Every structure is written in C-alpha cells, then in structure tokens.
mmCIF file of N, CA, C and O in Angstrom:
data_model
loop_
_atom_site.group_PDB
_atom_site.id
_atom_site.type_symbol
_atom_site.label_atom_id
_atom_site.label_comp_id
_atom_site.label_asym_id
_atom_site.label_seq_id
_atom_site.Cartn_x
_atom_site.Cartn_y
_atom_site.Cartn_z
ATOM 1 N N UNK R 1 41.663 -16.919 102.293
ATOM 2 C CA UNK R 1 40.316 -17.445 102.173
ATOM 3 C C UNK R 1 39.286 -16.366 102.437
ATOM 4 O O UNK R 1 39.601 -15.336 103.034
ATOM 5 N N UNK R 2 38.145 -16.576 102.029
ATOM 6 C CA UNK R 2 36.479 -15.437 102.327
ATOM 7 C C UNK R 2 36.970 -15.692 103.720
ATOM 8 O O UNK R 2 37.640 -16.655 104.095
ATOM 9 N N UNK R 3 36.392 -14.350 104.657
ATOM 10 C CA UNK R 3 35.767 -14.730 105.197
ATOM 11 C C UNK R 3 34.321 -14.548 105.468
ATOM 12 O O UNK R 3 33.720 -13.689 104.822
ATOM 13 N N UNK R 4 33.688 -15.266 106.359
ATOM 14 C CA UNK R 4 32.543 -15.682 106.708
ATOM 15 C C UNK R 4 31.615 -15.113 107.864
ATOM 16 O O UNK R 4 32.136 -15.078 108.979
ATOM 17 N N UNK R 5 30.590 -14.761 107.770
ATOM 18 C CA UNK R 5 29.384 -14.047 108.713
ATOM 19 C C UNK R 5 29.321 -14.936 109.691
ATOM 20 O O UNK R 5 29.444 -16.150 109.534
ATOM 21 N N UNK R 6 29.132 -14.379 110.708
ATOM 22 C CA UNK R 6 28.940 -15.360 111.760
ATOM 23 C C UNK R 6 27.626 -14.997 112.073
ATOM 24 O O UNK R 6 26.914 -15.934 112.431
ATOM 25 N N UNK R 7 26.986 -13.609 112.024
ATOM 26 C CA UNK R 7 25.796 -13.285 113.166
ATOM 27 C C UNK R 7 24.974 -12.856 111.919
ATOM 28 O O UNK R 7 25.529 -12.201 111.036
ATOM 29 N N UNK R 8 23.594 -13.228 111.816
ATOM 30 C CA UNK R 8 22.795 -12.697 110.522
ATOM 31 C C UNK R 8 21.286 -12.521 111.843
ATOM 32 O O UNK R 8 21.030 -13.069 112.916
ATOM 33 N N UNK R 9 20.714 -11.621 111.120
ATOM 34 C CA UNK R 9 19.579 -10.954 111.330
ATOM 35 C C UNK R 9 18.304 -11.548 109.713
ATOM 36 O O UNK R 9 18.138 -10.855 108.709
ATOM 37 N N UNK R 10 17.815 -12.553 109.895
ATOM 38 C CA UNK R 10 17.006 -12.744 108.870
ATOM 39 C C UNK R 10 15.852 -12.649 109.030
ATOM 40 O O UNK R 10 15.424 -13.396 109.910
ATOM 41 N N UNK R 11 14.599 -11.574 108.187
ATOM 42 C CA UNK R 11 13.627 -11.294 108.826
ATOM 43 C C UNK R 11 12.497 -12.052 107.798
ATOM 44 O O UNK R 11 12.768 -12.044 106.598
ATOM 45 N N UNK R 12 11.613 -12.512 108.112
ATOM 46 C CA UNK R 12 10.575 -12.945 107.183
ATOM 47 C C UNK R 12 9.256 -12.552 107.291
ATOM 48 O O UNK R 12 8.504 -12.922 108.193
ATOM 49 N N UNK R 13 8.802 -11.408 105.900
ATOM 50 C CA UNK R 13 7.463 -11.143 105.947
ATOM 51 C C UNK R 13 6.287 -11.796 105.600
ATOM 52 O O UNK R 13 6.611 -12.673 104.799
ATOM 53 N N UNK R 14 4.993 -11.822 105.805
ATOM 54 C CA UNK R 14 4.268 -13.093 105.338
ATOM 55 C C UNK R 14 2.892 -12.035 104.888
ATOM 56 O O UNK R 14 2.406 -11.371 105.804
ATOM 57 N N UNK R 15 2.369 -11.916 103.673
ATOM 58 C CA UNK R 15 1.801 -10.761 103.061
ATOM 59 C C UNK R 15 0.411 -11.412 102.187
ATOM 60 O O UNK R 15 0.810 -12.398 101.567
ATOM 61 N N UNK R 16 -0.627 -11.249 102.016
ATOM 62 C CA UNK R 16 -1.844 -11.490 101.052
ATOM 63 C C UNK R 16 -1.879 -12.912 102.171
ATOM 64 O O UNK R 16 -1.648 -13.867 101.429
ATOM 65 N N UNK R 17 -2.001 -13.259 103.114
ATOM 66 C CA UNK R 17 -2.229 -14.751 103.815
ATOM 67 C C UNK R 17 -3.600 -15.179 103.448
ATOM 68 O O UNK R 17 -4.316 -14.289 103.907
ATOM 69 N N UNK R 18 -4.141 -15.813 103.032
ATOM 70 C CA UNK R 18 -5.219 -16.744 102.983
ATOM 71 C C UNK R 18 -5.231 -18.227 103.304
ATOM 72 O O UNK R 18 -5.260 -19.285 102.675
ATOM 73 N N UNK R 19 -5.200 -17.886 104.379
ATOM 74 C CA UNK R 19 -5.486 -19.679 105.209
ATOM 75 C C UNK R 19 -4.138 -20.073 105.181
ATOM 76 O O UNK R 19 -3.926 -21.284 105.249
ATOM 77 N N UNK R 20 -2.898 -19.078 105.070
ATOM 78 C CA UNK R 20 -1.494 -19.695 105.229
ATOM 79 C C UNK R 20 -1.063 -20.278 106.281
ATOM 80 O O UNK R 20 -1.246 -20.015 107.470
ATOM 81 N N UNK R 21 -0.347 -21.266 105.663
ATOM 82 C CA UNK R 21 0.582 -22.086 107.059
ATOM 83 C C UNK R 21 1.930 -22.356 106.555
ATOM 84 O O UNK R 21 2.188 -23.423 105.998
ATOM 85 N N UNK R 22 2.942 -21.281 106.755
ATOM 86 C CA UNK R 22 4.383 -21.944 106.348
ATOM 87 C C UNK R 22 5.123 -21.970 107.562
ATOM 88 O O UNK R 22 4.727 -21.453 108.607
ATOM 89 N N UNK R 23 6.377 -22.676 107.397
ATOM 90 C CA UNK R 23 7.575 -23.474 108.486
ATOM 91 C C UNK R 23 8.665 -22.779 107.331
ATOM 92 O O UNK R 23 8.850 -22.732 106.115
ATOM 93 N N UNK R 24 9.125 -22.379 108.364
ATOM 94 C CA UNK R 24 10.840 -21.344 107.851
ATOM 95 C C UNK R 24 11.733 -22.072 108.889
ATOM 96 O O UNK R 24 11.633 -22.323 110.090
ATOM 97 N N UNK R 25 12.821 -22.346 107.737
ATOM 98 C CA UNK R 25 14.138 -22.980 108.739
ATOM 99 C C UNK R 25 14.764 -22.565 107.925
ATOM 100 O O UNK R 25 14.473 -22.470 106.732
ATOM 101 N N UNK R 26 16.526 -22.000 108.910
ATOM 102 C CA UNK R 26 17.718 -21.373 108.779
ATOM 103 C C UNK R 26 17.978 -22.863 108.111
ATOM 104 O O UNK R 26 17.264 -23.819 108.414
ATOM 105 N N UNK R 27 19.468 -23.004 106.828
ATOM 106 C CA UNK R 27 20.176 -23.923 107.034
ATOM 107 C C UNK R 27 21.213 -23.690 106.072
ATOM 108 O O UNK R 27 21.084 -23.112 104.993
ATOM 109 N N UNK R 28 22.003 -24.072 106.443
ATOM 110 C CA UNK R 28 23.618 -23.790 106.367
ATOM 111 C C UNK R 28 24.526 -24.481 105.205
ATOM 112 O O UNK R 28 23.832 -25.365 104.703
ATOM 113 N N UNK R 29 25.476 -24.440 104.739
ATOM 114 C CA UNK R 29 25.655 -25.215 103.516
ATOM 115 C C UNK R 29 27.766 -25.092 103.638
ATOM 116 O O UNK R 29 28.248 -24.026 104.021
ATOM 117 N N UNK R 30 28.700 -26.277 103.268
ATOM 118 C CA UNK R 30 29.548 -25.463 103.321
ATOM 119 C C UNK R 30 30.315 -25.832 102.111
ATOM 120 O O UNK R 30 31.512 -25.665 101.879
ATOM 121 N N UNK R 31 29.378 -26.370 101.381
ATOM 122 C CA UNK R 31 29.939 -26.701 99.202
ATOM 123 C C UNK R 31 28.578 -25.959 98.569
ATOM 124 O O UNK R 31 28.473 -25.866 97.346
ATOM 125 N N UNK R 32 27.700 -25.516 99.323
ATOM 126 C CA UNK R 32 26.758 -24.778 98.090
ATOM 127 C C UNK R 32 25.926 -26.234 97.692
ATOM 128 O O UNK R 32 24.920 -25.912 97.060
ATOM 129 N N UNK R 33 26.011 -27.724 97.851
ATOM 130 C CA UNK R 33 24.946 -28.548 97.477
ATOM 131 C C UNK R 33 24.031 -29.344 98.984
ATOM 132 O O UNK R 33 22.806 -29.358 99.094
ATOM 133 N N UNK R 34 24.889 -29.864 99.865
ATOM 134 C CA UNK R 34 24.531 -30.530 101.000
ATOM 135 C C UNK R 34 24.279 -28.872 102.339
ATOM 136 O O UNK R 34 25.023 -27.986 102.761
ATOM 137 N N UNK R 35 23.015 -29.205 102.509
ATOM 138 C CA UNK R 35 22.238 -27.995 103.380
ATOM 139 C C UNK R 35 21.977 -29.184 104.472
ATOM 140 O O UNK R 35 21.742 -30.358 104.187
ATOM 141 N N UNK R 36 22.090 -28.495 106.095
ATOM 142 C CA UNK R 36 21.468 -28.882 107.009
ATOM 143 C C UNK R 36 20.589 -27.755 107.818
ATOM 144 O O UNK R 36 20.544 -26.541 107.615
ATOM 145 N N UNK R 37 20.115 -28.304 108.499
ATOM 146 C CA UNK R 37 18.904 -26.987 109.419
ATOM 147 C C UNK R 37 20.082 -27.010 110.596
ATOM 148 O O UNK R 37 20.837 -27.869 111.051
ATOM 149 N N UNK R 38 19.841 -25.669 110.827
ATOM 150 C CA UNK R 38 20.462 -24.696 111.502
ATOM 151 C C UNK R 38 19.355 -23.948 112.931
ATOM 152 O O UNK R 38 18.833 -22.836 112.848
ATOM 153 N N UNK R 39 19.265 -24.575 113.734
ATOM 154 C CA UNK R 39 18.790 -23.445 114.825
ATOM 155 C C UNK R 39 17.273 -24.181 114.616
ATOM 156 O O UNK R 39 17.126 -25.190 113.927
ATOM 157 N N UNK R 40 16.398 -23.634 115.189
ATOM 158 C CA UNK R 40 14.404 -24.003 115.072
ATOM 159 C C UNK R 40 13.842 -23.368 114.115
ATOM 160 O O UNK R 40 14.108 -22.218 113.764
ATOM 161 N N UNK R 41 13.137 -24.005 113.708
ATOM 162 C CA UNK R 41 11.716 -23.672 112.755
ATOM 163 C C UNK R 41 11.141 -22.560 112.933
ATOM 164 O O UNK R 41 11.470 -22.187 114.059
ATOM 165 N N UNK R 42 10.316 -21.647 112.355
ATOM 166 C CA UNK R 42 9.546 -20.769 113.178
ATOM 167 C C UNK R 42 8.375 -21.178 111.763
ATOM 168 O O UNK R 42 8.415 -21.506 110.578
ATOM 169 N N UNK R 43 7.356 -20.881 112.895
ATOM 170 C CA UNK R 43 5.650 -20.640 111.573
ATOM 171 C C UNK R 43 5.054 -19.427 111.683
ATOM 172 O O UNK R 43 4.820 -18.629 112.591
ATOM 173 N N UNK R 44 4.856 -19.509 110.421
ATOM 174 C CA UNK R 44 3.652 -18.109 110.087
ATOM 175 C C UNK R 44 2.531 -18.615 109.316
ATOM 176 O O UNK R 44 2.397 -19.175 108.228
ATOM 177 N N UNK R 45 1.628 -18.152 110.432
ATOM 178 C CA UNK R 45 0.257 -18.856 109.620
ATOM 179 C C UNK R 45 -0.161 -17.803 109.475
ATOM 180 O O UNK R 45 -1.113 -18.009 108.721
ATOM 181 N N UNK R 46 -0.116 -16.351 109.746
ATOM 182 C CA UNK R 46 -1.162 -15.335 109.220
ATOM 183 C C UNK R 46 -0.014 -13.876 108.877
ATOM 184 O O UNK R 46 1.206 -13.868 109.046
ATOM 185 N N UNK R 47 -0.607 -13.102 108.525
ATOM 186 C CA UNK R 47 0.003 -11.559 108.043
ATOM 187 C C UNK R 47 1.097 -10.921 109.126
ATOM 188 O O UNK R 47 0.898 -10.538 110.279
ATOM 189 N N UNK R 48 1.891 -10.937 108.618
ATOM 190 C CA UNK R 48 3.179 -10.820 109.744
ATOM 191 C C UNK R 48 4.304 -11.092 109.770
ATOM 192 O O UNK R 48 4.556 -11.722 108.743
ATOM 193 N N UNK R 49 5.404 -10.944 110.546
ATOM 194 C CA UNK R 49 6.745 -11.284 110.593
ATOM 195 C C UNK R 49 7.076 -12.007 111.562
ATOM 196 O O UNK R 49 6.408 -12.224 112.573
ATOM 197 N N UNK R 50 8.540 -12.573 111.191
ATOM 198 C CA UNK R 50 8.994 -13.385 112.333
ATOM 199 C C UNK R 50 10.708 -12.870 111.992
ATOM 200 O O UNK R 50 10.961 -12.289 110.937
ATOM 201 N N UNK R 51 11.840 -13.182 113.064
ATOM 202 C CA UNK R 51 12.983 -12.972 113.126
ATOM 203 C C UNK R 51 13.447 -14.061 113.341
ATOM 204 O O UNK R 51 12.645 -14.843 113.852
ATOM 205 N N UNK R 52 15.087 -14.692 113.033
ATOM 206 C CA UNK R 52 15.651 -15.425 113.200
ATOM 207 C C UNK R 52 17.028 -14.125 113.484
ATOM 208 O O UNK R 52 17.570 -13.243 112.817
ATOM 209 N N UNK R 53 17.117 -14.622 114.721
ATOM 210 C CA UNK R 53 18.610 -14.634 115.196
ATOM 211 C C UNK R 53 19.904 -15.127 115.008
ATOM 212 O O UNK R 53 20.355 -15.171 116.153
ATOM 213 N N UNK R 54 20.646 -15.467 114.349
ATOM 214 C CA UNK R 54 21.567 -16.729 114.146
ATOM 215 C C UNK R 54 23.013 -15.834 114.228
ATOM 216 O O UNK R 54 23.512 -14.892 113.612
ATOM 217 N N UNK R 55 23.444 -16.877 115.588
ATOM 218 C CA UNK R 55 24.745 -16.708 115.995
ATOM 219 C C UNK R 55 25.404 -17.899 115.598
ATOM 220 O O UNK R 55 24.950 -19.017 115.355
ATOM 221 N N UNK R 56 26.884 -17.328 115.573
ATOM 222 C CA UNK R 56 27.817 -18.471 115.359
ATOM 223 C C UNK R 56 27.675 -19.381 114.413
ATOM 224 O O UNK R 56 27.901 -20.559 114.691
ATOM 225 N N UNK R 57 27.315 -19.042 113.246
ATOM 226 C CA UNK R 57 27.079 -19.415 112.039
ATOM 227 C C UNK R 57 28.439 -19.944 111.362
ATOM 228 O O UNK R 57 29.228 -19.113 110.914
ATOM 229 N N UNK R 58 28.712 -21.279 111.287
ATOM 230 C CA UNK R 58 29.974 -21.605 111.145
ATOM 231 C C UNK R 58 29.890 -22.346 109.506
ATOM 232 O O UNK R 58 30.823 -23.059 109.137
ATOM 233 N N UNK R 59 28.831 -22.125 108.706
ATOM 234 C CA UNK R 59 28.893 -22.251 107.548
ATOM 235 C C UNK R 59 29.388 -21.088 106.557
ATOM 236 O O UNK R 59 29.700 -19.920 106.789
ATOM 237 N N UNK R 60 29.336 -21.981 105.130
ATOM 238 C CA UNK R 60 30.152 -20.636 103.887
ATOM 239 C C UNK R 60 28.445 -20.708 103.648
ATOM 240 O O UNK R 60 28.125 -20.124 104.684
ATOM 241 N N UNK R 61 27.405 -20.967 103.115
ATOM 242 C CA UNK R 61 26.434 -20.664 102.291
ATOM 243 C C UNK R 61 24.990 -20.985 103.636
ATOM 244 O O UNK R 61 24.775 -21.966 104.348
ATOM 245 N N UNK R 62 24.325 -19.770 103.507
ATOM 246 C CA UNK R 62 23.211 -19.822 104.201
ATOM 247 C C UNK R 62 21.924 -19.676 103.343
ATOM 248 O O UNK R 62 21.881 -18.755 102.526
ATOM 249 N N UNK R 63 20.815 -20.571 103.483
ATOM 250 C CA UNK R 63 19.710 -20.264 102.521
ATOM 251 C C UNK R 63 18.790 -20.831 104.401
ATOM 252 O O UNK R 63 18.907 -21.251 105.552
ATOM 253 N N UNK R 64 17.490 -20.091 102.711
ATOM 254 C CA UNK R 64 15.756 -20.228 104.013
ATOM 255 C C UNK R 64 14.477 -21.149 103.434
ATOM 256 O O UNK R 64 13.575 -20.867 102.644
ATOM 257 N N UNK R 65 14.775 -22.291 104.124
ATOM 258 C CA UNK R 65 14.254 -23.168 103.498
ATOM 259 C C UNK R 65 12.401 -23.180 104.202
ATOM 260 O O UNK R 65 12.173 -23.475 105.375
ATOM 261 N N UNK R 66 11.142 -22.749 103.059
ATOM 262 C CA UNK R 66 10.316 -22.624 103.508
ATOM 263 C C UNK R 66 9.357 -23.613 102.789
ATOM 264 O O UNK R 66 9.251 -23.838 101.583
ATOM 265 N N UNK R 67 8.631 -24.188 103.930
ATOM 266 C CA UNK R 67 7.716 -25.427 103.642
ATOM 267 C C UNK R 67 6.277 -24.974 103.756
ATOM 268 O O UNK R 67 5.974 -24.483 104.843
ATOM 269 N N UNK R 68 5.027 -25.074 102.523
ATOM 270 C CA UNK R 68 3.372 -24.269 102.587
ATOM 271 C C UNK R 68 2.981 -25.798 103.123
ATOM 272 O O UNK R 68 3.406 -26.830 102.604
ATOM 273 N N UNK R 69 2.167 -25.737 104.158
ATOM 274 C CA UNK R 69 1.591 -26.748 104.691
ATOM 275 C C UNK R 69 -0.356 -26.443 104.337
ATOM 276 O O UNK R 69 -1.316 -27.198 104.188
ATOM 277 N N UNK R 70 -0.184 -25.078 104.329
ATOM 278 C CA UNK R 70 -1.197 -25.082 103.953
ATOM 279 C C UNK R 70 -1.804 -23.149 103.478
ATOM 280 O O UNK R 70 -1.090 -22.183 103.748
ATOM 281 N N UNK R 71 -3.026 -23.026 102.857
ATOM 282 C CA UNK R 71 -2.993 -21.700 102.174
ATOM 283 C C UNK R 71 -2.260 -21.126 101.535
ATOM 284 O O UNK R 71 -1.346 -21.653 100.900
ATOM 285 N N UNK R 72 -2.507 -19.936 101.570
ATOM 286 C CA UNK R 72 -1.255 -19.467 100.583
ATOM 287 C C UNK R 72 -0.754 -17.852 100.925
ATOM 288 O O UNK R 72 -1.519 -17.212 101.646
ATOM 289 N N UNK R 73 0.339 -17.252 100.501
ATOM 290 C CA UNK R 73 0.519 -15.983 100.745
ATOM 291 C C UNK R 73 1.995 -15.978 100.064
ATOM 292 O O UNK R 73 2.609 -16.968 99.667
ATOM 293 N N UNK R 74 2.506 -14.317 100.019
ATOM 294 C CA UNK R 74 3.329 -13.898 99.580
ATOM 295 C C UNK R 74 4.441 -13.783 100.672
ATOM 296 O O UNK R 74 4.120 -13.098 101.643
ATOM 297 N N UNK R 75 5.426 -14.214 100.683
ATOM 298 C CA UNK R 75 6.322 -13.721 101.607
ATOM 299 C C UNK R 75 7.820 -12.846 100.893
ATOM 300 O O UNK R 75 8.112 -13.043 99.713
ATOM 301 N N UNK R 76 8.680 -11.880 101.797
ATOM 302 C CA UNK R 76 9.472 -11.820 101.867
ATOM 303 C C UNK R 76 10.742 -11.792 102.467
ATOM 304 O O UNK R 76 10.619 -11.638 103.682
ATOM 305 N N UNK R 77 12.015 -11.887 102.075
ATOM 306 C CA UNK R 77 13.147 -12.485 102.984
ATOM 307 C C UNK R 77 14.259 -11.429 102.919
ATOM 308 O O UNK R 77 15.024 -11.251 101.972
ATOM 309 N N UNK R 78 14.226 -10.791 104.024
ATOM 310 C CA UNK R 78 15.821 -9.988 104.167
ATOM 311 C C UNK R 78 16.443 -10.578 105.299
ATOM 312 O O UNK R 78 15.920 -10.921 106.359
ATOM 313 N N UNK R 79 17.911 -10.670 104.852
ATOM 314 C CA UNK R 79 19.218 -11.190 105.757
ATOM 315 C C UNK R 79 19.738 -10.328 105.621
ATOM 316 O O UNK R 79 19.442 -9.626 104.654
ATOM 317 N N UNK R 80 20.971 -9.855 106.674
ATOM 318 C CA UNK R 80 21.760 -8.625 107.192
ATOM 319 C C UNK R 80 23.027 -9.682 108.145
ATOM 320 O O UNK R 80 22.917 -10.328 109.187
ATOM 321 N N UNK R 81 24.039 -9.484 107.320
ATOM 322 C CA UNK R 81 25.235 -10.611 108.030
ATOM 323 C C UNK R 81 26.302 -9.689 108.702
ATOM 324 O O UNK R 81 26.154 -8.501 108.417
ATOM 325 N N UNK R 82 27.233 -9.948 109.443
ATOM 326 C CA UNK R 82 27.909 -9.387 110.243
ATOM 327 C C UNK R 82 28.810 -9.974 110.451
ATOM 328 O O UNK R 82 28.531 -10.948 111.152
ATOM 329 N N UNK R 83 30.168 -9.886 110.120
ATOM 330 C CA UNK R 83 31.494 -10.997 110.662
ATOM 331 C C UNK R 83 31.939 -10.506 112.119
ATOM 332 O O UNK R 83 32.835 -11.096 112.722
#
C-alpha cells in the first residue's frame, strides 16, 4: 500500500487584501470524495500569513478548505509532508 504523511507544514499567504475576511480549515479525506475538518480554523483578514501544523494526519487525501466571508484578496497555499 502508499504510504501516507503524517506531519505537513501548510502555509497560507493572503496578498492584494481589500477588506478580506477568509477562514482556512485543514481537512482530510480517505476515498478522495467525503472530507472532514481536521484540527482549527485559522482567519486572515488582512496581508499576511498563517501556518498550520498538522500532526498525526491519519488520512490518504488532504485539501484546504477556504471560506471569503468577506472582501477580497489573492491567496496562496504551500504544503510540505513528511512520513
């Protein structure tokens, strides 16, 4: 069988912000269709980064599920996994 990352480093940049308000959550998947949240939320409402730590990651498929509550901006997403 794969195996699987346990420890990821996912960093999220938040770039051009105008009046942004997004919610970033880790969540985990282990068929690629049914996702649950994984670990806390983090927000970025202005120009900047945030880190997610995630240990013990006992899923096959990890995505970053991000919700605009409000404004707008560019973000970007690097993950770095580690078995």
């Amino acid at each position: 069988g794969a195996e699987l990352y346990k420890v990821f480093g996912v960093q999220i940049t938040l770039a051009n912000s105008s009046s942004a308000n997004f919610t970033f959550t880790i969540q985990g998947s282990n068929d690629g269709v049914n996702f649950g949240d994984f670990g806390t939320s983090q927000v970025l409402s202005a120009n900047g980064s945030i880190l997610f730590n995630v240990v013990d990651f006992g899923f096959q498929a990890l995505r970053v599920k991000a919700v605009r509550t409000g404004g707008s901006g560019d973000f970007k997403i690097i993950a770095v996994g580690k078995q």
